[in-house]
JSON list of C-alpha atoms in Angstrom, two decimals:
[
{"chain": "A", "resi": 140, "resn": "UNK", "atom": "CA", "xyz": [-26.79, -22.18, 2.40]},
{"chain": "A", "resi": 141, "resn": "UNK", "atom": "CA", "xyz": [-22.77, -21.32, 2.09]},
{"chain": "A", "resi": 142, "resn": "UNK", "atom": "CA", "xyz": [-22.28, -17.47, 2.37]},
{"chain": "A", "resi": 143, "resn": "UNK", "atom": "CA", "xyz": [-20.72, -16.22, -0.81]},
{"chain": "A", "resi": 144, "resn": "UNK", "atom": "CA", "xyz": [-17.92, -13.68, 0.00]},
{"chain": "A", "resi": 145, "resn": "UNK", "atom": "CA", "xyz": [-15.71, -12.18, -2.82]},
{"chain": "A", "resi": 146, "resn": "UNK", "atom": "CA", "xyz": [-12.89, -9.87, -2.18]},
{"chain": "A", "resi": 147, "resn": "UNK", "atom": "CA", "xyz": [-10.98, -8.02, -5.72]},
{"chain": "A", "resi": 148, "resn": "UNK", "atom": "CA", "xyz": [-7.78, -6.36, -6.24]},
{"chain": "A", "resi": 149, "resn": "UNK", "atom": "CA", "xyz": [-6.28, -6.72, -3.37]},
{"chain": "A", "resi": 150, "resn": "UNK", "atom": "CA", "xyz": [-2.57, -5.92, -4.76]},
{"chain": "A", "resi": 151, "resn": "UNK", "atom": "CA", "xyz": [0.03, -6.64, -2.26]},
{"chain": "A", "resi": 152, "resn": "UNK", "atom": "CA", "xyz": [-2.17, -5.60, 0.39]},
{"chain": "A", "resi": 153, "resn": "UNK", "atom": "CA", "xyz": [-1.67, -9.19, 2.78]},
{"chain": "A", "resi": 154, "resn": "UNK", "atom": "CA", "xyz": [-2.49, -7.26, 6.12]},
{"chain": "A", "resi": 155, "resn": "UNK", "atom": "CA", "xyz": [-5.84, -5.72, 5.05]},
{"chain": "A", "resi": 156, "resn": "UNK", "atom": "CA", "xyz": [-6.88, -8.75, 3.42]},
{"chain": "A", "resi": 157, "resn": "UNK", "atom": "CA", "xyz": [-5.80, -10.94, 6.14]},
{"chain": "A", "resi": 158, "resn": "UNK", "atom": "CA", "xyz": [-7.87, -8.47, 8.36]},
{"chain": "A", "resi": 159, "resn": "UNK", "atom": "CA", "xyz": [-11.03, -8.27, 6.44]},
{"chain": "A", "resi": 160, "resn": "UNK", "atom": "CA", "xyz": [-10.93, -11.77, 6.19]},
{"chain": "A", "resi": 161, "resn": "UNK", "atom": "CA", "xyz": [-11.70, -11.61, 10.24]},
{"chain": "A", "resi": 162, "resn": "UNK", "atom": "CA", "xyz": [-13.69, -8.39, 10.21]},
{"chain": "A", "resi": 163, "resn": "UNK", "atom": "CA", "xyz": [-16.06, -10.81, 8.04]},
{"chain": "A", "resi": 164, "resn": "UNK", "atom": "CA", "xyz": [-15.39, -13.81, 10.39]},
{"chain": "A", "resi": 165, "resn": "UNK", "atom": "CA", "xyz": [-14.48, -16.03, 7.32]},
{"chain": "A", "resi": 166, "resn": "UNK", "atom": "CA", "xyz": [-15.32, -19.85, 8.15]},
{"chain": "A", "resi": 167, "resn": "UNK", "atom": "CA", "xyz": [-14.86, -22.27, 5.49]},
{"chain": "A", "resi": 168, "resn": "UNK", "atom": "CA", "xyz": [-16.77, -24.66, 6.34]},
{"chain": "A", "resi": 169, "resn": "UNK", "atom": "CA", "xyz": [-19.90, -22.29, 6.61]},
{"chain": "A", "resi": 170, "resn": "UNK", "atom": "CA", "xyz": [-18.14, -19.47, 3.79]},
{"chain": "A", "resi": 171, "resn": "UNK", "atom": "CA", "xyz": [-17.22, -19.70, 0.28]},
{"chain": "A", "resi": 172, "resn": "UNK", "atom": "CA", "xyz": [-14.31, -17.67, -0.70]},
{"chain": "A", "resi": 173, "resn": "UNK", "atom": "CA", "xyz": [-13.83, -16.04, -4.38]},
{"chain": "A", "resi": 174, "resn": "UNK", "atom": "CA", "xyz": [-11.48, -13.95, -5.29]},
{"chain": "A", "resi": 175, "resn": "UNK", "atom": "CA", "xyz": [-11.60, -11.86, -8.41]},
{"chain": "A", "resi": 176, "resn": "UNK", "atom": "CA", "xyz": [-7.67, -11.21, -9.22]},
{"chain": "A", "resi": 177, "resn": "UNK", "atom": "CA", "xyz": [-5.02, -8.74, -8.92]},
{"chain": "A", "resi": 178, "resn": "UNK", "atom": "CA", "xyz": [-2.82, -10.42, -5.76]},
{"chain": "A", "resi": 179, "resn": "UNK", "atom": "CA", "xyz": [0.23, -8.66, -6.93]},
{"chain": "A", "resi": 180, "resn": "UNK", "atom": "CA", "xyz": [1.88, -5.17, -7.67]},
{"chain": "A", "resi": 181, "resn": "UNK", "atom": "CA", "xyz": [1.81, -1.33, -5.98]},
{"chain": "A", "resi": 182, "resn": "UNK", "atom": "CA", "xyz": [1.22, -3.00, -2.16]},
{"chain": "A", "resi": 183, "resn": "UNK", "atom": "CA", "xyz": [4.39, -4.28, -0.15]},
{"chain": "A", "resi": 184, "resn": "UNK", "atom": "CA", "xyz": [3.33, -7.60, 0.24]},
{"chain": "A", "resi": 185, "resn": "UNK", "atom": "CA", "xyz": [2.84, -9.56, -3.78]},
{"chain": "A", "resi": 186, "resn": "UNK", "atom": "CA", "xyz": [4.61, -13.35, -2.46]},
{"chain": "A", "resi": 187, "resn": "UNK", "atom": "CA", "xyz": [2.64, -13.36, 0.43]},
{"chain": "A", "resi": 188, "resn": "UNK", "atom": "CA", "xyz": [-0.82, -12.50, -0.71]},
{"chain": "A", "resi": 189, "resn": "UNK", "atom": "CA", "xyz": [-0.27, -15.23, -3.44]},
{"chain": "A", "resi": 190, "resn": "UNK", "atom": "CA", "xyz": [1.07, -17.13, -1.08]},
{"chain": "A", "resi": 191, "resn": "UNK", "atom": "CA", "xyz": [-1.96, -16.79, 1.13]},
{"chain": "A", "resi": 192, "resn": "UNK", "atom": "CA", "xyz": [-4.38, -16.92, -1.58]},
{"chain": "A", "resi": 193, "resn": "UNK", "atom": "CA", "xyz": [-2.89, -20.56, -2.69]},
{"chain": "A", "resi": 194, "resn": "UNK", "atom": "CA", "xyz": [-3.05, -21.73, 0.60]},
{"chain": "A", "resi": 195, "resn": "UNK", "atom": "CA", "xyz": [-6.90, -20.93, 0.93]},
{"chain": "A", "resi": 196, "resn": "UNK", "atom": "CA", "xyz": [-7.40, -22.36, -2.68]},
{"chain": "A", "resi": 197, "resn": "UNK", "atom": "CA", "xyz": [-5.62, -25.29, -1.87]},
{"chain": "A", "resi": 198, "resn": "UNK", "atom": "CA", "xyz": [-6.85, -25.89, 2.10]},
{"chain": "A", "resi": 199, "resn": "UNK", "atom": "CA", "xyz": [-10.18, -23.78, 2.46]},
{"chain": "A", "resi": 200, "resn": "UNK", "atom": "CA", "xyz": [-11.79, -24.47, -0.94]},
{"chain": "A", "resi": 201, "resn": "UNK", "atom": "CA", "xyz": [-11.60, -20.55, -2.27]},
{"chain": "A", "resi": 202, "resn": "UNK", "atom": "CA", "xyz": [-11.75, -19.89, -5.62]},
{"chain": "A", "resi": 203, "resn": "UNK", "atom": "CA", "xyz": [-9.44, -17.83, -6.99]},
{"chain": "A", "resi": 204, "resn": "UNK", "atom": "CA", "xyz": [-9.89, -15.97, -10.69]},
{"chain": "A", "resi": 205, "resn": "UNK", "atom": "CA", "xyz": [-6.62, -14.14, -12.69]},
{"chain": "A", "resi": 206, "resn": "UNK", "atom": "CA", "xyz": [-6.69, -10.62, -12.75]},
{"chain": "A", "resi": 207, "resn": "UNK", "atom": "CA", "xyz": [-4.83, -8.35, -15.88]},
{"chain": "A", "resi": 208, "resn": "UNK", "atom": "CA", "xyz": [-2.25, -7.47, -13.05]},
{"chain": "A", "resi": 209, "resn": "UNK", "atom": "CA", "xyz": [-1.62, -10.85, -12.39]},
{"chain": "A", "resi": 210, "resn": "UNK", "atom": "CA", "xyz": [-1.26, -11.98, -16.32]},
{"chain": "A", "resi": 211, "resn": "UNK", "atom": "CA", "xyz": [0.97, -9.23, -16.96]},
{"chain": "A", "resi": 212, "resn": "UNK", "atom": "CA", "xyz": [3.60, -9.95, -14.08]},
{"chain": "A", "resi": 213, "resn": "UNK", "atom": "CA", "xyz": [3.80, -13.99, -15.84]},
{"chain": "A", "resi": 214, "resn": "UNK", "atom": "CA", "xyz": [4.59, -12.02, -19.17]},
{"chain": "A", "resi": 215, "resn": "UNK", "atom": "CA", "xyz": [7.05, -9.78, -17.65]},
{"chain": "A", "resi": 216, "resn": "UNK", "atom": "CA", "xyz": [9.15, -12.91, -15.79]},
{"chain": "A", "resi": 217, "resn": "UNK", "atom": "CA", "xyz": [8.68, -14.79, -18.77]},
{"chain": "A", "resi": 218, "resn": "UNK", "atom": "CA", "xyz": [9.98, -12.20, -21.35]},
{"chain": "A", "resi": 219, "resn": "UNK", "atom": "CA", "xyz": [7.96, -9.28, -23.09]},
{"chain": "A", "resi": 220, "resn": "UNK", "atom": "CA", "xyz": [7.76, -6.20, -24.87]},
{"chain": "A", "resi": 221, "resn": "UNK", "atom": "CA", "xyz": [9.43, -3.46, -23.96]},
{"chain": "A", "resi": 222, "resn": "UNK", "atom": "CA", "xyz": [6.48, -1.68, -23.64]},
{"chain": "A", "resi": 223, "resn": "UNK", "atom": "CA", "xyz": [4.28, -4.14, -21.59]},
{"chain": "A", "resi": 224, "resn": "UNK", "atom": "CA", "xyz": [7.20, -4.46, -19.42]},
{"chain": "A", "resi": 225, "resn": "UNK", "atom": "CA", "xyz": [7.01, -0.06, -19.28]},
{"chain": "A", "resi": 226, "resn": "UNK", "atom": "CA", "xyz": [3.31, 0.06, -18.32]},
{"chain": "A", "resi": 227, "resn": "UNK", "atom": "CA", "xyz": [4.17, -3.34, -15.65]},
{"chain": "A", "resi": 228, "resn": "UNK", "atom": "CA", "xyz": [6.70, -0.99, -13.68]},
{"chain": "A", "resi": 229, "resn": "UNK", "atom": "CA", "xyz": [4.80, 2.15, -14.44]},
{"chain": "A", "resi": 230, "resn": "UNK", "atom": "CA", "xyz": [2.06, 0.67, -12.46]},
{"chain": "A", "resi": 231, "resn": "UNK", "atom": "CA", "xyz": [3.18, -1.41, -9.00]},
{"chain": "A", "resi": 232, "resn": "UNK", "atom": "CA", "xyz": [5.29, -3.67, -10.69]},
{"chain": "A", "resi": 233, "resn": "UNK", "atom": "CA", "xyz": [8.73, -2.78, -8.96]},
{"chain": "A", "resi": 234, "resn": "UNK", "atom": "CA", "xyz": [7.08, -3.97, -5.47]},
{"chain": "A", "resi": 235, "resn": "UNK", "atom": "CA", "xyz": [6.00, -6.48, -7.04]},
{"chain": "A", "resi": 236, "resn": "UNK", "atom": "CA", "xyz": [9.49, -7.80, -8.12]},
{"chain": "A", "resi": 237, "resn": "UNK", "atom": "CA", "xyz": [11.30, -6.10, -4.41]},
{"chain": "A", "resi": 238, "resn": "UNK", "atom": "CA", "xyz": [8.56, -8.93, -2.98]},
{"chain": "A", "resi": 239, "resn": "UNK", "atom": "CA", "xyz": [8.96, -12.31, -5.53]},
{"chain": "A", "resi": 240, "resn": "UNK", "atom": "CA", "xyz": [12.77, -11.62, -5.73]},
{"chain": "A", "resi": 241, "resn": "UNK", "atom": "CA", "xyz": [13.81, -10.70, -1.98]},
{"chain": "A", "resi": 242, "resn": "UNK", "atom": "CA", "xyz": [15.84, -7.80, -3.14]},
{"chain": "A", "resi": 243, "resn": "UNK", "atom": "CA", "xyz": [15.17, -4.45, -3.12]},
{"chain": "A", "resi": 244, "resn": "UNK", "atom": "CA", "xyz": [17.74, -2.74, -5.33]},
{"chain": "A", "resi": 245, "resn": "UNK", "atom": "CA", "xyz": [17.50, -5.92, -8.19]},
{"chain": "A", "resi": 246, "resn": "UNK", "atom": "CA", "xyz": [19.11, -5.79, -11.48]},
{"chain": "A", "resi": 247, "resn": "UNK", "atom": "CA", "xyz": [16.27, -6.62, -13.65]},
{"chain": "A", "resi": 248, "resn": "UNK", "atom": "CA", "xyz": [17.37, -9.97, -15.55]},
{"chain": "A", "resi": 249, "resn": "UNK", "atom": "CA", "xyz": [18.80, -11.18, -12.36]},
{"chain": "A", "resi": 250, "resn": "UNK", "atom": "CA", "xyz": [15.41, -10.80, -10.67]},
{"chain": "A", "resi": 251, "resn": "UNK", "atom": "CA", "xyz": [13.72, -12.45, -13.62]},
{"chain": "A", "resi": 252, "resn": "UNK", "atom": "CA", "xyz": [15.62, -15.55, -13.20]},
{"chain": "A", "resi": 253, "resn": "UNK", "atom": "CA", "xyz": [15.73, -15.69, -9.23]},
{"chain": "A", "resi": 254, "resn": "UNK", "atom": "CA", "xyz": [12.02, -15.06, -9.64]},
{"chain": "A", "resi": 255, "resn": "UNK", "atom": "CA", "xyz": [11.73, -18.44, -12.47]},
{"chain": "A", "resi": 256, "resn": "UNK", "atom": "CA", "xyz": [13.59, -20.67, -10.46]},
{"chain": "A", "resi": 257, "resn": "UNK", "atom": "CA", "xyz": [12.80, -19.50, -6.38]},
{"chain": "A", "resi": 258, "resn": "UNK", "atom": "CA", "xyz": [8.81, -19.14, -7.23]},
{"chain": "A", "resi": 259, "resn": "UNK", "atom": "CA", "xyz": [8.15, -21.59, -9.80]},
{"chain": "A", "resi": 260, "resn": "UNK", "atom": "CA", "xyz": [5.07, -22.73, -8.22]},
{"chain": "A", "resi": 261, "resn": "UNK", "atom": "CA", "xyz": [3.77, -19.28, -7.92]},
{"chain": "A", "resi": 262, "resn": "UNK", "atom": "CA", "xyz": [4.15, -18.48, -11.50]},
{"chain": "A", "resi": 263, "resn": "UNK", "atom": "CA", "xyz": [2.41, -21.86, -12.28]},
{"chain": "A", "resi": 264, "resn": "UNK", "atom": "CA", "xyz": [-0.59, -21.17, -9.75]},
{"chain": "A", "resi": 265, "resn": "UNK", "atom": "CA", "xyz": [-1.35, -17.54, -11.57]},
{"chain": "A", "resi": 266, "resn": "UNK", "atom": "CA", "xyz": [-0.77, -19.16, -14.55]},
{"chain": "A", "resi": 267, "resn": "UNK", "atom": "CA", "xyz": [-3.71, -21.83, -14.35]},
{"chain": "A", "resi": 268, "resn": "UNK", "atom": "CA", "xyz": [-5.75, -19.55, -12.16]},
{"chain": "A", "resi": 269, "resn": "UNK", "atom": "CA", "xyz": [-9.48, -19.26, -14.45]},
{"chain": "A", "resi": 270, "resn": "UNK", "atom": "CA", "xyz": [-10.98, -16.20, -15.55]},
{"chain": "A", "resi": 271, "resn": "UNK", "atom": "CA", "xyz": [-14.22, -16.43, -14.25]},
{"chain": "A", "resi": 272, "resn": "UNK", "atom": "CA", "xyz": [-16.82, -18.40, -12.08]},
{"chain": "A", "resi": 273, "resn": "UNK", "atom": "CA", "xyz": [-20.59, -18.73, -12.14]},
{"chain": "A", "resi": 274, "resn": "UNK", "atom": "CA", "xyz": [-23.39, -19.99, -9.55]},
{"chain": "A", "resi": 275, "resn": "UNK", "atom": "CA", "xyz": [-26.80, -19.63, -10.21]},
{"chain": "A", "resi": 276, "resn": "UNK", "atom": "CA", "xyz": [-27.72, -16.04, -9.47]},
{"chain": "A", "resi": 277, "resn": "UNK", "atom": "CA", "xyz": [-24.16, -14.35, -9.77]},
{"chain": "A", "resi": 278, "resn": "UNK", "atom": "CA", "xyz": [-21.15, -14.18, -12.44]},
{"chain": "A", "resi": 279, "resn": "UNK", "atom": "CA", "xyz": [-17.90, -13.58, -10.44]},
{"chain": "A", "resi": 280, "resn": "UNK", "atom": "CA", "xyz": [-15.12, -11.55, -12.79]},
{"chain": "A", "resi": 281, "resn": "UNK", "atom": "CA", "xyz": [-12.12, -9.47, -12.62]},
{"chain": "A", "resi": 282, "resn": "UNK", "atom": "CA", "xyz": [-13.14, -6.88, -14.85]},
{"chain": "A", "resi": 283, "resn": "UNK", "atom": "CA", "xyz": [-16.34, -7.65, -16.39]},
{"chain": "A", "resi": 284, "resn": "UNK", "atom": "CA", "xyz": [-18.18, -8.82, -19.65]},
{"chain": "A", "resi": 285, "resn": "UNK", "atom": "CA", "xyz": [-18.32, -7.20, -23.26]},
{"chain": "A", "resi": 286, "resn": "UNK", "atom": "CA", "xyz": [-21.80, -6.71, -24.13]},
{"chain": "A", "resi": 287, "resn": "UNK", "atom": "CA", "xyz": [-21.03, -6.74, -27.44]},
{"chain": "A", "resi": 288, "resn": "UNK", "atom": "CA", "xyz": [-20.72, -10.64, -27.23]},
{"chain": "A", "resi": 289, "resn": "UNK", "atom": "CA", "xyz": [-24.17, -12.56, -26.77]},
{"chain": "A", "resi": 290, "resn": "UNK", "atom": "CA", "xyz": [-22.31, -15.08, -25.67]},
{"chain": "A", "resi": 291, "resn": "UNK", "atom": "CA", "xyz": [-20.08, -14.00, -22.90]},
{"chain": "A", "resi": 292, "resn": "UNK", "atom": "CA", "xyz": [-18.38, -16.81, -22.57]},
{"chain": "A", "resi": 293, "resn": "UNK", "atom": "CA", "xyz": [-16.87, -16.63, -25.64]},
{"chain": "A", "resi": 294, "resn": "UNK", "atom": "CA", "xyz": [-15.47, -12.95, -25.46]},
{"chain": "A", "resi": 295, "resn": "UNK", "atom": "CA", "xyz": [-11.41, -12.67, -25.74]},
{"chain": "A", "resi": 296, "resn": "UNK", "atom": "CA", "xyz": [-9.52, -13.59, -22.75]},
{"chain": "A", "resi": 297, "resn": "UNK", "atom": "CA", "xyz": [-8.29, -9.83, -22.27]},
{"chain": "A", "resi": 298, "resn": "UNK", "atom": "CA", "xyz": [-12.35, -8.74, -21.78]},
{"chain": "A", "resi": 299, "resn": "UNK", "atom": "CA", "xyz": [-11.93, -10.70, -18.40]},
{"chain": "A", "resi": 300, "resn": "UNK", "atom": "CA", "xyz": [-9.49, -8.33, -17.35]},
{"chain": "A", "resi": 301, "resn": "UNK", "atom": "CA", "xyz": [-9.06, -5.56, -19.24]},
{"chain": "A", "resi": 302, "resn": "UNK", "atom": "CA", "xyz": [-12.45, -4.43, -20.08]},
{"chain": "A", "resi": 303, "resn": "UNK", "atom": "CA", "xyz": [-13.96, -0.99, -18.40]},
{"chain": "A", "resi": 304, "resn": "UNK", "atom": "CA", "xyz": [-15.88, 1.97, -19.53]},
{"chain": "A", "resi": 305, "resn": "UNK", "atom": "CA", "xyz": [-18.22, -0.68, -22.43]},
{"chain": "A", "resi": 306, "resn": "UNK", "atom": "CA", "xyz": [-19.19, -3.07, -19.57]},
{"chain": "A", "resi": 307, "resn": "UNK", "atom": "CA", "xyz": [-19.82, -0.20, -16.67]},
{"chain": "A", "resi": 308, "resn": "UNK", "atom": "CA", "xyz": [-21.65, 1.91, -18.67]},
{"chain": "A", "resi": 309, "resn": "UNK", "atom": "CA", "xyz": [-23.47, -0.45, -20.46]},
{"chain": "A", "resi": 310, "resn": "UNK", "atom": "CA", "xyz": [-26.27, -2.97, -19.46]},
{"chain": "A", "resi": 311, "resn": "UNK", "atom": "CA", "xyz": [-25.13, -6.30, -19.53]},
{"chain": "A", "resi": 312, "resn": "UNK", "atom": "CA", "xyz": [-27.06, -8.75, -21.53]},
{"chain": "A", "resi": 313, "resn": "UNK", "atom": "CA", "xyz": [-26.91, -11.85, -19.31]},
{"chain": "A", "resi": 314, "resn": "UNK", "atom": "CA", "xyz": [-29.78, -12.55, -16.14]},
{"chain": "A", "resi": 315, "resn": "UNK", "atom": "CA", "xyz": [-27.20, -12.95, -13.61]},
{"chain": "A", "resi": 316, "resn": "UNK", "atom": "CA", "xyz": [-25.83, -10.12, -11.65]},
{"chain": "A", "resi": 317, "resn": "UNK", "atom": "CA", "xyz": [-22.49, -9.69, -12.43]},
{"chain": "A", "resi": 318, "resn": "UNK", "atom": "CA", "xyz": [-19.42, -9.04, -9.47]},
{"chain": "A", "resi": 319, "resn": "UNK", "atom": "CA", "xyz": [-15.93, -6.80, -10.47]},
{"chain": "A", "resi": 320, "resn": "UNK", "atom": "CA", "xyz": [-13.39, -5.71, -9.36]},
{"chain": "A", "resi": 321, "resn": "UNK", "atom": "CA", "xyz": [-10.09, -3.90, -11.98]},
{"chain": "A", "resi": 322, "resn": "UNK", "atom": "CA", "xyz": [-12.00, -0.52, -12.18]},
{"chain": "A", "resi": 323, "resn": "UNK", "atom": "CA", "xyz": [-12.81, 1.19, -8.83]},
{"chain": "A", "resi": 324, "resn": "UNK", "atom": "CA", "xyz": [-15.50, 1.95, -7.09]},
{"chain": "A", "resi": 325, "resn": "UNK", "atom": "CA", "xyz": [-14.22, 5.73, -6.22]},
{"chain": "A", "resi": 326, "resn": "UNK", "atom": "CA", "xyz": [-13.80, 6.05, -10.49]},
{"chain": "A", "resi": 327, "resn": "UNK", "atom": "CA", "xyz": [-17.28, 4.87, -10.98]},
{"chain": "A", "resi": 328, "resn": "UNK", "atom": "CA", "xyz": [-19.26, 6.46, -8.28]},
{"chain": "A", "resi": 329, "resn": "UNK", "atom": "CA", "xyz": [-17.08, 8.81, -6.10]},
{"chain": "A", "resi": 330, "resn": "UNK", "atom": "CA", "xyz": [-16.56, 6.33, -3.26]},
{"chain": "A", "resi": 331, "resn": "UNK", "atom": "CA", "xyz": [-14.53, 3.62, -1.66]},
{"chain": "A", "resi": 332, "resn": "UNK", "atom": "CA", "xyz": [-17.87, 1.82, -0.88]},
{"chain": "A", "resi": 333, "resn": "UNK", "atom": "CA", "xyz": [-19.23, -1.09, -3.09]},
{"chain": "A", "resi": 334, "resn": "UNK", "atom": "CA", "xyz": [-21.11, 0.13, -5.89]},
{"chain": "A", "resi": 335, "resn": "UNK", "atom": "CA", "xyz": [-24.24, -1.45, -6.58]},
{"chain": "A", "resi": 336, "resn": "UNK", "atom": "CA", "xyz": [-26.10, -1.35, -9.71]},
{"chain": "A", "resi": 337, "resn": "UNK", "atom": "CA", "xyz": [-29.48, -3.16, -11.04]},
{"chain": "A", "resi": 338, "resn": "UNK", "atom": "CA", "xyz": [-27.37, -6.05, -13.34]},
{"chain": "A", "resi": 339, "resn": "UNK", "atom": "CA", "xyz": [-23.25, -5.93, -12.14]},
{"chain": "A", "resi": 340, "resn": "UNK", "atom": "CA", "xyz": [-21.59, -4.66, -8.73]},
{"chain": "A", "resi": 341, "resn": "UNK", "atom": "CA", "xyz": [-18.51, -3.30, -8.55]},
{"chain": "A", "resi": 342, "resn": "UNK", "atom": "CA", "xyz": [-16.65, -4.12, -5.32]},
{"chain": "A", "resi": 343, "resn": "UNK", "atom": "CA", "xyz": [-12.84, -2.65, -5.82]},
{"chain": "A", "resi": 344, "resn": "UNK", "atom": "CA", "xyz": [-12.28, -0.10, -2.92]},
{"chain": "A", "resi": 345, "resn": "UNK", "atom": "CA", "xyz": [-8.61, 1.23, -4.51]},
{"chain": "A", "resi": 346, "resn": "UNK", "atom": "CA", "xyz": [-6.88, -0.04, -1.24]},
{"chain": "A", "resi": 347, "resn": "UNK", "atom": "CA", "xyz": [-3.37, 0.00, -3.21]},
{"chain": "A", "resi": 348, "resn": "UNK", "atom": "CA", "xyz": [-4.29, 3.79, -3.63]},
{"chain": "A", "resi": 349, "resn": "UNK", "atom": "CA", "xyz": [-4.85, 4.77, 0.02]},
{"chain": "A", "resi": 350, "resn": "UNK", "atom": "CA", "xyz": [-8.67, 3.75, 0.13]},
{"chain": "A", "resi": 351, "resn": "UNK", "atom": "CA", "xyz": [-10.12, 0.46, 1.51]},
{"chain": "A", "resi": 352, "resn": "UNK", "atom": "CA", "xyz": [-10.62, -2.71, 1.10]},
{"chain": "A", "resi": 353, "resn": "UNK", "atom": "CA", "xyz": [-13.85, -4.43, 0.78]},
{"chain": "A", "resi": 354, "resn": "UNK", "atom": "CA", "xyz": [-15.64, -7.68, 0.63]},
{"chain": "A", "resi": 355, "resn": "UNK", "atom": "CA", "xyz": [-19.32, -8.68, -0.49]},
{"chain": "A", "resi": 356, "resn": "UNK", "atom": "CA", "xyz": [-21.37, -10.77, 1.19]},
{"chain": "A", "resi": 357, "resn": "UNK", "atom": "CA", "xyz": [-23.76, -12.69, -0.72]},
{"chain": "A", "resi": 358, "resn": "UNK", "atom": "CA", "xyz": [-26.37, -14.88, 0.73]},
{"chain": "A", "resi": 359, "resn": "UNK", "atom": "CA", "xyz": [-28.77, -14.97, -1.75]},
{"chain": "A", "resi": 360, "resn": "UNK", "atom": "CA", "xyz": [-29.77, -13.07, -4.91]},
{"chain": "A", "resi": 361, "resn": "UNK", "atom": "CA", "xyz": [-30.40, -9.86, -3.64]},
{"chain": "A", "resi": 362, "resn": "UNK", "atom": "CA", "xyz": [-29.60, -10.54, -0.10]},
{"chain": "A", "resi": 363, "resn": "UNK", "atom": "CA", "xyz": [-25.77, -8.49, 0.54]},
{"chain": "A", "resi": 364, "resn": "UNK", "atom": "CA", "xyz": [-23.49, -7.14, 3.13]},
{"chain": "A", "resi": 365, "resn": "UNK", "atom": "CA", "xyz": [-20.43, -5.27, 2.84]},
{"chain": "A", "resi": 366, "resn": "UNK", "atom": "CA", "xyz": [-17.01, -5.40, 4.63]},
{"chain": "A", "resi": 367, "resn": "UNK", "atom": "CA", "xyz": [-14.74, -3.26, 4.38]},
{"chain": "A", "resi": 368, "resn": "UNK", "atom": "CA", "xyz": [-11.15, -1.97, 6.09]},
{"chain": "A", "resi": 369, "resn": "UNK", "atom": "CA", "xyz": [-9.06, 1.01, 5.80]},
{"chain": "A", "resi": 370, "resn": "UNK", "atom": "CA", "xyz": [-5.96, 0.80, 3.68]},
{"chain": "A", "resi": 371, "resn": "UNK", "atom": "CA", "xyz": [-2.55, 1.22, 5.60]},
{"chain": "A", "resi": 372, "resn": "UNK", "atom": "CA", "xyz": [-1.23, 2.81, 2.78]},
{"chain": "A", "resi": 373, "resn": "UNK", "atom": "CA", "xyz": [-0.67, 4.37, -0.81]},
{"chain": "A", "resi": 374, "resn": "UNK", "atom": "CA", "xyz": [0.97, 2.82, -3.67]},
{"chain": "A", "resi": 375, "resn": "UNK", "atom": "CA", "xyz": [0.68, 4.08, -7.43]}
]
């Protein structure tokens, strides 16, 4: 049986993800990888952790899932709201475009554009990434499940990355144990560490804040291990 490992929000972070990726001894032939969104904004490194991430999606077999971070960095390139583009450069989104557009000081339209034309194929990899995957024991998510919908499946697209305090606090109403990221661990239960809870398991360590950086191990239903490194840095 494949070890499961699944590794959230790593946001720009390449050389802690790169790292944990050994610190876990990642094989893909023996591993498989998922990853539950957020490759971009607040860390120094957005183009090359997508970069990285389509490279093991499209030569190591990882699955990769879309993250709100992610969807909101295709609206901004693409042409938004003033206020969506606001909250996107409130909250990491300048690295994000220093990183994509090669330029530090960038006048935004000019970045826009260099960032359509030079990284096409980036924008069209977030843009088909899917917003969840399923096995028989676990449900792998960016941000988690309304329980208001019997149906999960069926729940608007921004419940797979937006949702929060209704899905945390709240038992889910599915069998399988569900796996998060979007809301950390240290805002749920005081600590970088992966939470674990009867039905969901939250596994965001805040590493773009200065914390860690984890990964679960999953090699059966309720057989985990946890990986984790130390962020080299804070970025709000």
């Amino acid at each position: 049986m494949k070890r499961l490992l699944a590794v959230s929000d790593i946001h720009g972070c390449a050389e802690e993800f790169k790292e944990l990726l050994d610190k876990a001894k990642f094989n893909a032939e023996e591993d498989q990888l998922i990853l539950l969104g957020d490759y971009v904004d607040r860390g120094p490194a957005s183009r090359e952790t997508v970069e990285h991430v389509m490279f093991l999606v499209r030569e190591k077999g990882a699955i990769a899932l879309k993250g709100n971070h992610d969807q909101r960095f295709l609206e901004v390139v693409s042409g938004t709201d003033d206020l969506t583009e606001m909250k996107f450069f409130e909250h990491g989104g300048i690295q994000t475009f220093q990183s994509f557009s090669g330029v530090r000081d960038f006048d935004l339209k000019t970045a826009k554009e260099r960032i359509r034309v030079n990284c096409s194929e980036h924008l069209a990899f977030l843009r088909e990434l899917p917003l969840y995957y399923e096995n028989d024991t676990h449900i792998f998510v960016h941000a988690g499940l309304n329980p208001a919908y019997v149906d999960w499946k069926t729940q608007p697209e921004r419940d797979f990355i937006w949702i929060r305090a209704p899905f945390v606090q709240q038992r889910t109403v599915v069998k399988k144990i569900v796996v998060f990221g979007h809301t950390t661990t240290k805002d749920i239960h005081g600590k970088a560490e992966v939470w674990f809870d009867t039905d969901k398991i939250g596994i965001d360590g805040g590493c773009a804040y200065g914390l860690q950086l984890n990964l679960l191990e999953i090699k059966g239903k309720n057989q985990y291990k946890t990986y984790s490194v130390v962020s080299k840095g804070s970025w709000k």
